[in-house]
Short mmCIF file of C-alpha atoms in Angstrom, two decimals:
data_model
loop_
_atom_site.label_atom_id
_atom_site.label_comp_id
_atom_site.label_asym_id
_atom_site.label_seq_id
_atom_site.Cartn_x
_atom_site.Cartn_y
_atom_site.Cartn_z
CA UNK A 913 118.40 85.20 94.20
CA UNK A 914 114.47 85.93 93.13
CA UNK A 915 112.57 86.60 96.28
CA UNK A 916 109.68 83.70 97.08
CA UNK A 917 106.56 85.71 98.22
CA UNK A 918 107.82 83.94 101.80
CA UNK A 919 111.31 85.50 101.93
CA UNK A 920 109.56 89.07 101.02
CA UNK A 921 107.54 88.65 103.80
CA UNK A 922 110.12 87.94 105.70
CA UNK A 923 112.80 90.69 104.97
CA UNK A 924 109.44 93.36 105.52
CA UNK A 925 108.78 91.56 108.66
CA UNK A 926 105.41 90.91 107.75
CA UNK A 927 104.33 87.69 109.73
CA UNK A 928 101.61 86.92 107.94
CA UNK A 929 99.43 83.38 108.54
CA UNK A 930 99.19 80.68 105.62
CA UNK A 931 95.49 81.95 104.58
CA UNK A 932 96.75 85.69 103.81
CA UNK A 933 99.89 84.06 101.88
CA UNK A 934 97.02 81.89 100.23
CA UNK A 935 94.89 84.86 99.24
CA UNK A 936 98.07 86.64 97.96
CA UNK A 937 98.95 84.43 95.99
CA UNK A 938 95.40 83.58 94.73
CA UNK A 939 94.82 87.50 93.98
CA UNK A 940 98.15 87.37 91.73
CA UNK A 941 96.68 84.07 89.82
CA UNK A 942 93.79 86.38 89.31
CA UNK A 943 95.65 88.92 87.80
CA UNK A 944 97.04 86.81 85.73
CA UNK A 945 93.96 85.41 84.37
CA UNK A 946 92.08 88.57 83.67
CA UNK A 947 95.53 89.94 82.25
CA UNK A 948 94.96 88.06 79.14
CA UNK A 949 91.66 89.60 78.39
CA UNK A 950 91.26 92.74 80.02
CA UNK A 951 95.10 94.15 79.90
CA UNK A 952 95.01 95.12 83.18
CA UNK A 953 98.63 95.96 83.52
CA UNK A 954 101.37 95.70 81.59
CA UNK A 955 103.56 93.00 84.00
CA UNK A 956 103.46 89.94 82.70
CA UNK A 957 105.67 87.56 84.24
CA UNK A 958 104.81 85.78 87.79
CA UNK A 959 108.41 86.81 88.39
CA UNK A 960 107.88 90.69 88.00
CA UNK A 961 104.15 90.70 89.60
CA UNK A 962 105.53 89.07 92.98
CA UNK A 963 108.35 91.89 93.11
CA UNK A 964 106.61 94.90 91.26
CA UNK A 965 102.93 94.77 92.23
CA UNK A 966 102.33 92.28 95.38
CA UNK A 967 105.81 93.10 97.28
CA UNK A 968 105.93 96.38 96.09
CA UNK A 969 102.44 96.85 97.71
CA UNK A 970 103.16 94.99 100.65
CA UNK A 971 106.03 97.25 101.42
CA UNK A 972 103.70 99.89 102.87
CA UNK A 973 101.85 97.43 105.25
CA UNK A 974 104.58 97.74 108.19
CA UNK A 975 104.04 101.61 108.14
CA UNK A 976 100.05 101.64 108.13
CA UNK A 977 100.37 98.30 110.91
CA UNK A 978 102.57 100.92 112.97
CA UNK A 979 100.00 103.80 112.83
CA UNK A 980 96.67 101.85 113.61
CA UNK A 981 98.09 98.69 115.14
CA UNK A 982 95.19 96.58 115.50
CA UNK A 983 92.24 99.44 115.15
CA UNK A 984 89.92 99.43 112.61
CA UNK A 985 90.54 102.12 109.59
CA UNK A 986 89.74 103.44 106.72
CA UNK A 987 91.36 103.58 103.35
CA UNK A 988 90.80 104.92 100.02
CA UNK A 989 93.03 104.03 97.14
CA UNK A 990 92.93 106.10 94.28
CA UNK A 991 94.20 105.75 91.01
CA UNK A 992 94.01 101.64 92.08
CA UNK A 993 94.20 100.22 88.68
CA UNK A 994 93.74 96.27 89.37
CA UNK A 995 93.85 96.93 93.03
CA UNK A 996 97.24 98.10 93.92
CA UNK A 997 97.84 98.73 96.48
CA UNK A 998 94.34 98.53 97.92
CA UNK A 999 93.39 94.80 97.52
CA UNK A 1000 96.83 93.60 99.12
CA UNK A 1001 96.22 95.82 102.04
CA UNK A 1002 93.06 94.48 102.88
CA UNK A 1003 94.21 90.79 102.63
CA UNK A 1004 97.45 92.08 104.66
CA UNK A 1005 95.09 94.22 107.45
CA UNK A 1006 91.92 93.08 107.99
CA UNK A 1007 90.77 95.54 110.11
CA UNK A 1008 91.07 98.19 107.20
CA UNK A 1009 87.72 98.99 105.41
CA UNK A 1010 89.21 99.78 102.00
CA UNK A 1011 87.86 101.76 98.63
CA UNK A 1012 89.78 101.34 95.51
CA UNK A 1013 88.80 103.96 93.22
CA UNK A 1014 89.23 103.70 89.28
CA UNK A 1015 87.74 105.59 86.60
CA UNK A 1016 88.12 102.41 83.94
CA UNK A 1017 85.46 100.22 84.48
CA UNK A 1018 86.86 97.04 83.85
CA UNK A 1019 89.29 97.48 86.48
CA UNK A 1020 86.81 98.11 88.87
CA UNK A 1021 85.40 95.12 87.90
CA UNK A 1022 87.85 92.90 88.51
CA UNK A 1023 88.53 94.50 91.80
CA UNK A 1024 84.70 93.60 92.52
CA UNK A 1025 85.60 90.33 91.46
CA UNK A 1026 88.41 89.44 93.91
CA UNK A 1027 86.88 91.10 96.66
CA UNK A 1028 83.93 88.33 95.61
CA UNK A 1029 86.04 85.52 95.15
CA UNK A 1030 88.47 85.62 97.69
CA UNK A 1031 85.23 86.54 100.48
CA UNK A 1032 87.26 90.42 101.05
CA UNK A 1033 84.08 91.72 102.88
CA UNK A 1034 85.93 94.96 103.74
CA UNK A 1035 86.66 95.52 100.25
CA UNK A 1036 84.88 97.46 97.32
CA UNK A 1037 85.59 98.95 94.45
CA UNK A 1038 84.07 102.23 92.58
CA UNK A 1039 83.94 102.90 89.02
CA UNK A 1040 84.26 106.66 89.12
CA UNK A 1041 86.21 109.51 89.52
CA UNK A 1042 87.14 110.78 92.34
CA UNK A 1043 86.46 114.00 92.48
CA UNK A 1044 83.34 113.07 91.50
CA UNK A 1045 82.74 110.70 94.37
CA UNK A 1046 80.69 111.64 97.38
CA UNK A 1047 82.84 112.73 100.65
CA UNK A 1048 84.40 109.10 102.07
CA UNK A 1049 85.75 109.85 105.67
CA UNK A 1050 89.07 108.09 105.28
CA UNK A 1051 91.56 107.86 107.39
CA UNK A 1052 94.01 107.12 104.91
CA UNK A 1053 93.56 108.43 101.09
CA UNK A 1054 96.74 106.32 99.56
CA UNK A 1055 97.98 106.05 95.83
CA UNK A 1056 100.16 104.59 93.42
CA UNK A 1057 101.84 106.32 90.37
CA UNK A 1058 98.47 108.47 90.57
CA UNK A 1059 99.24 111.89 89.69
CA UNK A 1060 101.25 114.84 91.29
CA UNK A 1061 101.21 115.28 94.84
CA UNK A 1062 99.78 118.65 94.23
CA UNK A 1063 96.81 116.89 91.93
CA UNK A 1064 96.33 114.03 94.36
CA UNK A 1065 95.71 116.23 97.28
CA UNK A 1066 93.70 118.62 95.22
CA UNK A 1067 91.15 115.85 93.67
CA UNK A 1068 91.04 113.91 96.97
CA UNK A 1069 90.85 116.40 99.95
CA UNK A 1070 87.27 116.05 100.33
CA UNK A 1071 87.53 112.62 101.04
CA UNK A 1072 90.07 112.90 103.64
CA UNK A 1073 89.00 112.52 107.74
CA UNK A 1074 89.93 115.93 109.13
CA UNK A 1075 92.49 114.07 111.16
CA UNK A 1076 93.31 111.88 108.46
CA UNK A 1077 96.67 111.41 106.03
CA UNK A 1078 97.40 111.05 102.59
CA UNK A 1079 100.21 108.50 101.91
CA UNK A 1080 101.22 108.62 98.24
CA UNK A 1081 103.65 105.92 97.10
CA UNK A 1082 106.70 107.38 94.84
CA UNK A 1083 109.83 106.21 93.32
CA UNK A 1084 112.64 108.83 94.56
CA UNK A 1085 111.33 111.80 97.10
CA UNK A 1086 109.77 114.04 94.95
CA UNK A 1087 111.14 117.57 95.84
CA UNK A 1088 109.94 119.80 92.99
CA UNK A 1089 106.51 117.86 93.60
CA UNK A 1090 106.30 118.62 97.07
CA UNK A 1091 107.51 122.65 96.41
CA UNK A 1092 104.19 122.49 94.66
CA UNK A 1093 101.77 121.79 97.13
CA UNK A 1094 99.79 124.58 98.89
CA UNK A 1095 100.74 126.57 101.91
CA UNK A 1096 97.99 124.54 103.73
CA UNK A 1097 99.13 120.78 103.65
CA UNK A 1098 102.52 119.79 104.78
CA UNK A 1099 104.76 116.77 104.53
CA UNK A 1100 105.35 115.26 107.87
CA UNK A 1101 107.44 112.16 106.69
CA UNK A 1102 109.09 110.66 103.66
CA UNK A 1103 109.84 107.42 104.33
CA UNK A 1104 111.81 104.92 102.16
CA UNK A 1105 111.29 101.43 101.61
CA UNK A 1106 113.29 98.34 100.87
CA UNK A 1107 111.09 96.44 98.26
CA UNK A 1108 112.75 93.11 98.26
CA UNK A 1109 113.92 91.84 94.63
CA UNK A 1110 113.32 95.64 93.08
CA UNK A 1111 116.27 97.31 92.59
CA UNK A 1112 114.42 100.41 92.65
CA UNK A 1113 113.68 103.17 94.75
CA UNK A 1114 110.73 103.61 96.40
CA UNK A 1115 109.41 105.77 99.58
CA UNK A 1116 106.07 106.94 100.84
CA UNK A 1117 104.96 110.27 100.91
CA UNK A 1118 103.19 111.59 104.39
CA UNK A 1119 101.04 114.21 104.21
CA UNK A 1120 98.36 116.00 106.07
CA UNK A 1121 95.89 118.70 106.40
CA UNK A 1122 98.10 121.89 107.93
CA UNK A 1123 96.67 122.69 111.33
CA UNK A 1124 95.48 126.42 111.99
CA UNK A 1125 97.87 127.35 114.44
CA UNK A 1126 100.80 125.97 112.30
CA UNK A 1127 103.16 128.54 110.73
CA UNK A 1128 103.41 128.32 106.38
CA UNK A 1129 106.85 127.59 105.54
CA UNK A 1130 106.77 131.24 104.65
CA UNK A 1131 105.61 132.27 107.98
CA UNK A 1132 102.65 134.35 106.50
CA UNK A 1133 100.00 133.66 109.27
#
């Protein structure tokens, strides 16, 4: 059976209220829309954007809930293409001030655009890239299908709180990936997630800043 953006909600235990379903679903219509013109991704069918963009994005929302519960955050999504999965996390948490980051102009346009039409004050796009970007303070640097962990963490460590995370979205766990990264960030949780209709695998990536008095997996000091 296709999941209804209700049942997802339901089998992430994501009690969202009817306005949030409303802008959801609204923000996919938009999609849609701009789709036609501006080729902002390649799903097509309402079908496939309900299970591969807005439930595959909402799947993350019970893990960030858990870690700031009902305090005010902030996020930077890089990479975020028409807003995924950046726009549905600030429909899904209010409280998060989030920055989706995209070096193709029209897609930070559109992401503009929602944040306009569907009144997402805490919302804002940047045409740029983001290396190029001036330091953010975030206390979450998140993306999706970006780049290599090692490349994510390298282009966006500036940006990063010093008691902040980066929480990269992946298919399977990405061993050789995380091999790769440097002595002085570490992985402190893979986590997989059940993305209801996607028969798929998908988990998030934890990472953070190594503290001084942390050993390197080699034990050099």
């Amino acid at each position: 059976m296709k999941p209804t953006l209700q049942s997802g909600l339901t089998q992430l235990g994501l009690p969202l209220s009817p306005t949030q379903v409303d802008l959801l679903l609204a923000y996919q219509a938009l999609i849609a829309k701009w789709n036609r013109v501006y080729n902002l991704t390649a799903v097509r069918s309402p079908e496939e954007m309900l299970t591969h963009h807005l439930l595959d994005s909402l799947a993350v929302v019970p893990a960030l809930a858990a870690r700031f519960a009902k305090q005010p955050f902030k996020l930077l999504d890089v990479g975020a293409g028409a807003g995924l999965p950046g726009v549905v996390i600030a429909i899904a948490l209010p409280q998060a001030q989030v920055i989706c980051v995209d070096t193709v102009a029209k897609k930070a346009s559109f992401i503009r655009q929602v944040a306009a039409e569907l009144g997402l004050k805490h919302l804002r796009a940047e045409h740029a890239r983001v290396e190029a970007l001036p330091p953010q303070q975030a206390d979450v640097v998140t993306s999706r299908a970006f780049a290599s962990l090692a490349d994510f963490v390298a282009l966006t460590r500036q940006h990063l709180r010093p008691d902040g995370v980066w929480m990269a979205m992946k298919g399977k766990p990405p061993e050789a990936e995380t091999a790769d990264l440097p002595d002085d960030v570490e992985v402190f949780h893979v986590e997989p997630l059940t993305v209801p209709g996607l028969d798929a695998e998908r988990c998030l990536v934890w990472m953070r800043p190594r503290s001084t008095d942390t050993p390197s997996p080699t034990g050099a000091p």
